[in-house]
Amino acid sequence: MAPQREAPVLLDLTIDNITPNTNRINAQCDDPRLRYLMSRLVTHLHDFARETRLSTDEWMAALNFLVGCGQISSDVRHEFILLSDILGLSLLIDSINHPKPPLSTEGSVLGPFHTHDAPVMPSGGDMSSDPEGEPLLCICTVKDTHGKPIQGVQIDIWETDSSGHYDVQHEGRDEKGPSERCVMESDANGRFWFKGIKPVSYPIPHDGPVGKLLERLGRHCWRPAHLHFMFRKEGLDNLITALYLRGDPYETSDAVFGVKKSLVIHLDKVDKATAEQYDAKEGAWLLKHDFVLVTQEDADRLRDQNATKALEKLGLRMKLVDHLPIPDVD
Ligand code: BEZ
Ligand code: FE
């Protein structure tokens, strides 16, 4: 239960006392985490307005921008995820929540184009239906941080077609069904392999408010060529990541800040023996990669350690409840 505080008298509020009074009235909330989140949000928002001497017109423009984000959003278009991505917030939140011990595979942005209807395929399956795409064979393993293969990991994989669009960005997706995406499972040796196409760089959707904002900021809207992966298994920390092609013109200027050096890979060519072994085309592109997953327990421990250190640095007296900080008021 929240400590019962007397409700503040909300009268004659000023530039200087509006913040503590807003926080005081919100402090009646009996959820300590929500209370803490709201108090920090109000404090930062109010400071932002005071520090920038925010004008009424600017605030209305910001609110209209948010309305525009809502209006353009749909089942297959999520402008608020895009906004979070271009502000660097998605990457920041992923890094806080999925800390990686050395040598484990780093995370990257999820983006708005993962779906839950990808076909389940056995290893060797071809997830591409794009005749224009350059064929790619991917041979991968999933291991733990001790190098032991992990069986039974569910892996979602998705990429654009050769025109740089995800299936959901095309008209008629409902009738045609999913393409350039699949779900598979690692075998007893932690292996999975599949066929797709060589990824291409593409612009994030930029015909809406987020695109206009990028333009005003003098930023481009391109992502370097990549393939998305999501790994899930009970007892393991979910890994959402992507592999990026070395040499892409946008390798060091990704519009959504997703690239990490350890995720930049080089493509080879499939030789005759590999083509025969994997029923692939000789001369197709070849991607080989070993992914390293972290246990849920290790990720939780590391996240708690990082949180404790960060909060101490901020001079805050906090405790962790369910791995989330709340003020330590006892
Ligand atoms: C993507 O890689 O699919 C993506 C990520 C962020 C924004 C838009 C697209
Ligand atoms: Fe993508």
Coordinates of C-alpha atoms and ligand atoms in Angstrom, one line a residue:
M1 CA 0.0 0.0 0.0
A2 CA 1.1 3.5 -0.7
P3 CA 1.8 5.7 2.3
Q4 CA -1.4 7.7 2.9
R5 CA -0.5 11.2 2.2
E6 CA -2.8 14.2 2.6
A7 CA -3.9 15.4 -0.9
P8 CA -2.2 18.7 -1.6
V9 CA -4.3 21.8 -2.1
L10 CA -3.9 22.6 -5.8
L11 CA -4.2 26.4 -5.8
D12 CA -2.0 29.2 -7.1
L13 CA 0.4 26.9 -8.8
T14 CA 3.4 28.5 -10.4
I15 CA 6.3 27.8 -12.7
D16 CA 8.3 26.8 -9.7
N17 CA 5.8 24.8 -7.6
I18 CA 3.8 23.0 -10.2
T19 CA 6.2 20.0 -10.3
P20 CA 6.2 19.0 -6.6
N21 CA 2.5 19.5 -6.5
T22 CA 1.8 17.3 -9.5
N23 CA 4.1 14.7 -8.0
R24 CA 2.3 15.0 -4.7
I25 CA -1.1 14.4 -6.1
N26 CA 0.2 11.5 -8.2
A27 CA 1.9 10.0 -5.1
Q28 CA -1.6 8.8 -3.9
C29 CA -1.2 6.0 -6.5
D30 CA -0.8 2.7 -4.6
D31 CA 1.5 1.1 -7.2
P32 CA 5.1 2.1 -6.2
R33 CA 6.6 1.5 -9.6
L34 CA 3.9 3.5 -11.4
R35 CA 4.3 6.2 -8.8
Y36 CA 8.1 6.3 -9.4
L37 CA 7.7 6.3 -13.2
M38 CA 5.2 9.1 -13.1
S39 CA 7.2 11.2 -10.8
R40 CA 10.3 11.0 -13.0
L41 CA 8.3 11.6 -16.1
V42 CA 6.6 14.7 -14.7
T43 CA 9.9 16.0 -13.4
H44 CA 11.7 15.6 -16.7
L45 CA 8.8 16.9 -18.8
H46 CA 8.4 20.0 -16.6
D47 CA 12.1 20.6 -16.6
F48 CA 12.1 20.3 -20.4
A49 CA 9.4 23.0 -20.6
R50 CA 11.3 25.3 -18.2
E51 CA 14.7 24.7 -19.7
T52 CA 13.5 25.3 -23.3
R53 CA 11.0 28.0 -22.4
L54 CA 8.7 25.9 -24.5
S55 CA 6.3 28.1 -26.5
T56 CA 2.5 27.3 -26.8
D57 CA 2.9 26.9 -30.5
E58 CA 5.8 24.5 -30.2
W59 CA 3.8 22.4 -27.6
M60 CA 0.7 22.3 -29.9
A61 CA 3.0 21.3 -32.8
A62 CA 4.3 18.5 -30.7
L63 CA 0.8 17.3 -29.7
N64 CA -0.3 17.5 -33.3
F65 CA 2.7 15.5 -34.3
L66 CA 1.6 12.8 -31.8
V67 CA -1.9 12.9 -33.2
G68 CA -0.5 12.4 -36.7
C69 CA 1.5 9.4 -35.5
G70 CA -1.7 7.9 -34.1
Q71 CA -3.7 8.6 -37.3
I72 CA -1.2 7.0 -39.7
S73 CA -0.8 3.9 -37.5
S74 CA -2.7 0.7 -38.3
D75 CA -2.3 -3.1 -37.7
V76 CA 0.7 -3.1 -40.1
R77 CA 2.0 0.4 -39.5
H78 CA 3.3 1.5 -36.1
E79 CA 4.5 5.1 -36.2
F80 CA 5.2 5.2 -32.5
I81 CA 7.7 2.3 -32.7
L82 CA 9.4 4.2 -35.6
L83 CA 9.5 7.3 -33.4
S84 CA 11.0 5.4 -30.5
D85 CA 13.5 3.9 -33.0
I86 CA 14.7 7.2 -34.5
L87 CA 15.0 8.8 -31.1
G88 CA 17.4 6.0 -30.0
L89 CA 15.0 5.0 -27.3
S90 CA 14.3 1.5 -28.7
L91 CA 18.0 0.6 -28.7
L92 CA 18.5 2.1 -25.3
I93 CA 15.6 0.2 -23.7
D94 CA 16.8 -3.0 -25.3
S95 CA 20.3 -2.5 -24.0
I96 CA 19.0 -1.9 -20.5
N97 CA 16.8 -4.9 -20.5
H98 CA 18.9 -7.4 -22.3
P99 CA 22.5 -6.9 -21.0
K100 CA 25.0 -9.1 -22.7
P101 CA 28.0 -10.7 -21.0
P102 CA 31.2 -10.7 -23.1
L103 CA 31.2 -13.0 -26.2
S104 CA 27.4 -13.3 -26.2
T105 CA 25.5 -12.1 -29.2
E106 CA 24.5 -8.4 -28.9
G107 CA 20.9 -7.3 -29.5
S108 CA 19.5 -4.9 -32.1
V109 CA 16.3 -3.1 -32.8
L110 CA 13.1 -5.2 -33.3
G111 CA 11.5 -2.7 -35.7
P112 CA 7.8 -2.7 -36.6
F113 CA 7.8 -5.6 -39.1
H114 CA 8.0 -8.7 -37.1
T115 CA 4.7 -10.7 -37.4
H116 CA 3.2 -13.7 -35.7
D117 CA 2.1 -15.6 -38.7
A118 CA 5.4 -16.7 -40.3
P119 CA 5.4 -20.3 -41.6
V120 CA 7.2 -22.9 -39.5
M121 CA 9.9 -24.5 -41.6
P122 CA 12.3 -27.3 -41.1
S123 CA 16.0 -26.4 -41.5
G124 CA 16.8 -26.1 -45.2
G125 CA 13.5 -24.3 -46.0
D126 CA 13.4 -21.4 -48.4
M127 CA 11.7 -18.4 -46.9
S128 CA 11.9 -16.3 -50.0
S129 CA 9.4 -16.1 -52.9
D130 CA 11.2 -13.2 -54.7
P131 CA 12.6 -14.3 -58.0
E132 CA 14.5 -11.0 -58.3
G133 CA 16.4 -11.6 -55.0
E134 CA 20.0 -12.9 -55.1
P135 CA 19.9 -16.4 -53.4
L136 CA 21.5 -16.7 -50.0
L137 CA 22.2 -19.7 -47.9
C138 CA 22.5 -19.2 -44.1
I139 CA 24.1 -21.8 -41.9
C140 CA 23.9 -20.9 -38.2
T141 CA 24.3 -22.4 -34.8
V142 CA 22.9 -21.4 -31.4
K143 CA 25.2 -22.0 -28.4
D144 CA 25.3 -21.0 -24.7
T145 CA 28.1 -18.9 -23.3
H146 CA 30.1 -22.1 -22.5
G147 CA 30.0 -23.1 -26.2
K148 CA 27.4 -25.8 -25.7
P149 CA 24.9 -26.2 -28.5
I150 CA 21.3 -25.4 -27.6
Q151 CA 18.6 -27.6 -29.0
G152 CA 15.0 -26.5 -29.4
V153 CA 15.4 -22.8 -29.6
Q154 CA 12.6 -21.2 -31.6
I155 CA 14.0 -18.8 -34.2
D156 CA 12.0 -16.2 -36.1
I157 CA 13.8 -14.8 -39.2
W158 CA 12.6 -12.0 -41.4
E159 CA 13.9 -9.7 -44.1
T160 CA 12.7 -7.5 -46.9
D161 CA 12.3 -8.6 -50.5
S162 CA 14.8 -7.3 -53.1
S163 CA 12.8 -4.0 -53.5
G164 CA 13.5 -3.2 -49.8
H165 CA 9.9 -3.8 -48.6
Y166 CA 8.6 -6.2 -46.0
D167 CA 5.6 -8.4 -47.1
V168 CA 3.3 -6.4 -44.9
Q169 CA 4.1 -3.2 -46.8
H170 CA 2.7 -4.7 -50.0
E171 CA -1.0 -4.5 -51.0
G172 CA -2.8 -7.8 -50.9
R173 CA -0.7 -9.2 -48.1
D174 CA -3.8 -10.8 -46.5
E175 CA -4.5 -12.9 -49.6
K176 CA -0.9 -13.7 -50.5
G177 CA 0.2 -14.6 -47.0
P178 CA 3.6 -14.1 -45.4
S179 CA 6.8 -14.2 -47.3
E180 CA 10.5 -13.5 -46.6
R181 CA 9.9 -14.7 -43.1
C182 CA 9.9 -18.1 -41.3
V183 CA 10.2 -19.8 -37.9
M184 CA 12.5 -22.7 -37.3
E185 CA 14.0 -24.7 -34.5
S186 CA 17.6 -25.5 -33.7
D187 CA 18.6 -29.2 -33.8
A188 CA 20.5 -31.3 -31.3
N189 CA 23.7 -29.7 -32.5
G190 CA 22.3 -26.2 -32.1
R191 CA 22.2 -25.9 -35.9
F192 CA 19.6 -24.3 -38.2
W193 CA 20.0 -23.4 -41.8
F194 CA 17.7 -21.7 -44.3
K195 CA 17.5 -20.1 -47.7
G196 CA 16.6 -16.4 -48.3
I197 CA 17.9 -13.6 -50.4
K198 CA 20.8 -11.3 -50.0
P199 CA 19.5 -8.4 -47.9
V200 CA 19.3 -4.9 -49.3
S201 CA 19.4 -1.5 -47.7
Y202 CA 16.0 0.2 -47.5
P203 CA 14.4 3.4 -46.2
I204 CA 12.2 3.1 -43.1
P205 CA 8.7 4.3 -43.8
H206 CA 9.1 8.0 -44.2
D207 CA 5.8 9.2 -45.7
G208 CA 4.4 10.0 -42.2
P209 CA 5.2 12.4 -39.3
V210 CA 8.4 10.5 -38.4
G211 CA 9.7 10.9 -42.0
K212 CA 9.0 14.6 -41.9
L213 CA 10.8 14.9 -38.6
L214 CA 13.9 13.2 -40.0
E215 CA 13.8 15.6 -42.9
R216 CA 13.6 18.6 -40.5
L217 CA 16.5 17.1 -38.6
G218 CA 18.6 16.8 -41.7
R219 CA 18.8 13.0 -41.3
H220 CA 18.4 10.3 -43.9
C221 CA 15.9 7.5 -43.4
W222 CA 18.0 4.5 -44.5
R223 CA 18.8 1.2 -42.8
P224 CA 21.8 -0.8 -43.9
A225 CA 21.1 -4.3 -45.4
H226 CA 20.2 -6.8 -42.6
L227 CA 18.5 -10.0 -41.7
H228 CA 16.4 -10.0 -38.5
F229 CA 16.5 -12.9 -35.9
M230 CA 14.5 -13.5 -32.7
F231 CA 15.5 -16.4 -30.4
R232 CA 13.2 -17.8 -27.8
K233 CA 13.5 -20.7 -25.4
E234 CA 12.3 -21.2 -21.8
G235 CA 15.1 -20.4 -19.4
L236 CA 17.0 -18.2 -21.9
D237 CA 16.9 -14.4 -22.2
N238 CA 15.1 -13.7 -25.5
L239 CA 17.5 -12.4 -28.1
I240 CA 16.3 -9.9 -30.7
T241 CA 19.0 -9.1 -33.1
A242 CA 20.0 -8.6 -36.7
L243 CA 23.1 -9.3 -38.9
Y244 CA 24.3 -6.4 -41.1
L245 CA 26.3 -6.7 -44.3
R246 CA 29.8 -5.3 -44.2
G247 CA 30.4 -2.5 -46.7
D248 CA 26.9 -1.3 -46.8
P249 CA 26.8 2.5 -47.5
Y250 CA 24.7 3.0 -44.3
E251 CA 26.7 0.7 -42.1
T252 CA 27.7 3.6 -39.8
S253 CA 24.7 5.8 -40.2
D254 CA 21.7 3.6 -39.5
A255 CA 18.6 5.8 -39.1
V256 CA 17.5 3.7 -36.1
F257 CA 21.0 3.1 -34.4
G258 CA 20.8 -0.7 -34.7
V259 CA 24.3 -1.6 -35.9
K260 CA 27.0 -3.0 -33.6
K261 CA 30.4 -4.0 -34.9
S262 CA 29.9 -7.6 -33.6
L263 CA 26.8 -7.9 -35.8
V264 CA 28.4 -6.8 -39.0
I265 CA 29.2 -9.9 -41.1
H266 CA 30.8 -10.8 -44.4
L267 CA 29.1 -12.9 -47.1
D268 CA 31.0 -15.7 -48.9
K269 CA 30.0 -17.7 -51.9
V270 CA 28.6 -21.3 -51.7
D271 CA 31.1 -23.8 -53.1
K272 CA 30.3 -27.0 -54.9
A273 CA 30.5 -29.3 -51.8
T274 CA 28.4 -26.9 -49.7
A275 CA 25.8 -26.6 -52.5
E276 CA 25.5 -30.4 -52.6
Q277 CA 25.3 -30.8 -48.9
Y278 CA 22.6 -28.1 -48.4
D279 CA 20.8 -28.5 -51.7
A280 CA 21.7 -24.9 -52.5
K281 CA 22.9 -23.2 -55.7
E282 CA 26.7 -23.2 -56.2
G283 CA 27.8 -19.5 -56.4
A284 CA 24.9 -18.3 -54.2
W285 CA 25.7 -16.0 -51.3
L286 CA 26.7 -17.8 -48.1
L287 CA 26.2 -16.5 -44.5
K288 CA 27.7 -18.5 -41.6
H289 CA 27.1 -17.3 -38.1
D290 CA 27.2 -18.6 -34.5
F291 CA 24.8 -17.0 -32.1
V292 CA 25.5 -17.1 -28.4
L293 CA 22.5 -16.9 -26.0
V294 CA 22.5 -15.9 -22.3
T295 CA 20.4 -17.7 -19.6
Q296 CA 17.5 -15.8 -18.1
E297 CA 19.3 -16.1 -14.7
D298 CA 22.5 -14.5 -16.0
A299 CA 20.7 -11.7 -17.8
D300 CA 18.6 -10.9 -14.7
R301 CA 21.7 -10.9 -12.5
L302 CA 23.6 -8.6 -14.9
R303 CA 20.6 -6.3 -15.3
D304 CA 20.3 -5.9 -11.5
Q305 CA 24.0 -5.2 -11.1
N306 CA 23.9 -2.6 -13.9
A307 CA 20.7 -1.0 -12.4
T308 CA 22.2 -0.8 -8.9
K309 CA 25.4 0.8 -10.2
A310 CA 23.5 3.3 -12.4
L311 CA 21.2 4.3 -9.6
E312 CA 24.1 4.8 -7.2
K313 CA 25.8 7.0 -9.7
L314 CA 22.6 9.1 -9.9
G315 CA 22.7 9.4 -6.1
L316 CA 19.3 7.7 -5.7
R317 CA 18.4 5.5 -2.8
M318 CA 16.5 2.7 -4.5
K319 CA 15.7 -1.0 -4.1
L320 CA 14.9 -3.5 -6.8
V321 CA 11.5 -5.2 -6.7
D322 CA 11.0 -7.8 -9.5
H323 CA 14.2 -6.4 -11.0
L324 CA 12.7 -2.9 -11.3
P325 CA 13.9 0.1 -9.2
I326 CA 11.6 1.9 -6.8
P327 CA 12.5 4.4 -4.1
D328 CA 13.8 2.8 -0.9
V329 CA 11.8 4.8 1.6
D330 CA 12.2 2.6 4.7
Ligands
BEZ1 C1 13.5 -2.8 -39.5 O1 14.6 -3.1 -39.5 O2 12.6 -3.6 -39.9 C2 13.1 -1.5 -39.0 C3 13.6 -1.1 -37.8 C4 13.2 0.2 -37.3 C5 12.3 1.0 -38.0 C6 11.9 0.5 -39.3 C7 12.2 -0.7 -39.7
FE2 FE 14.5 -4.5 -41.1

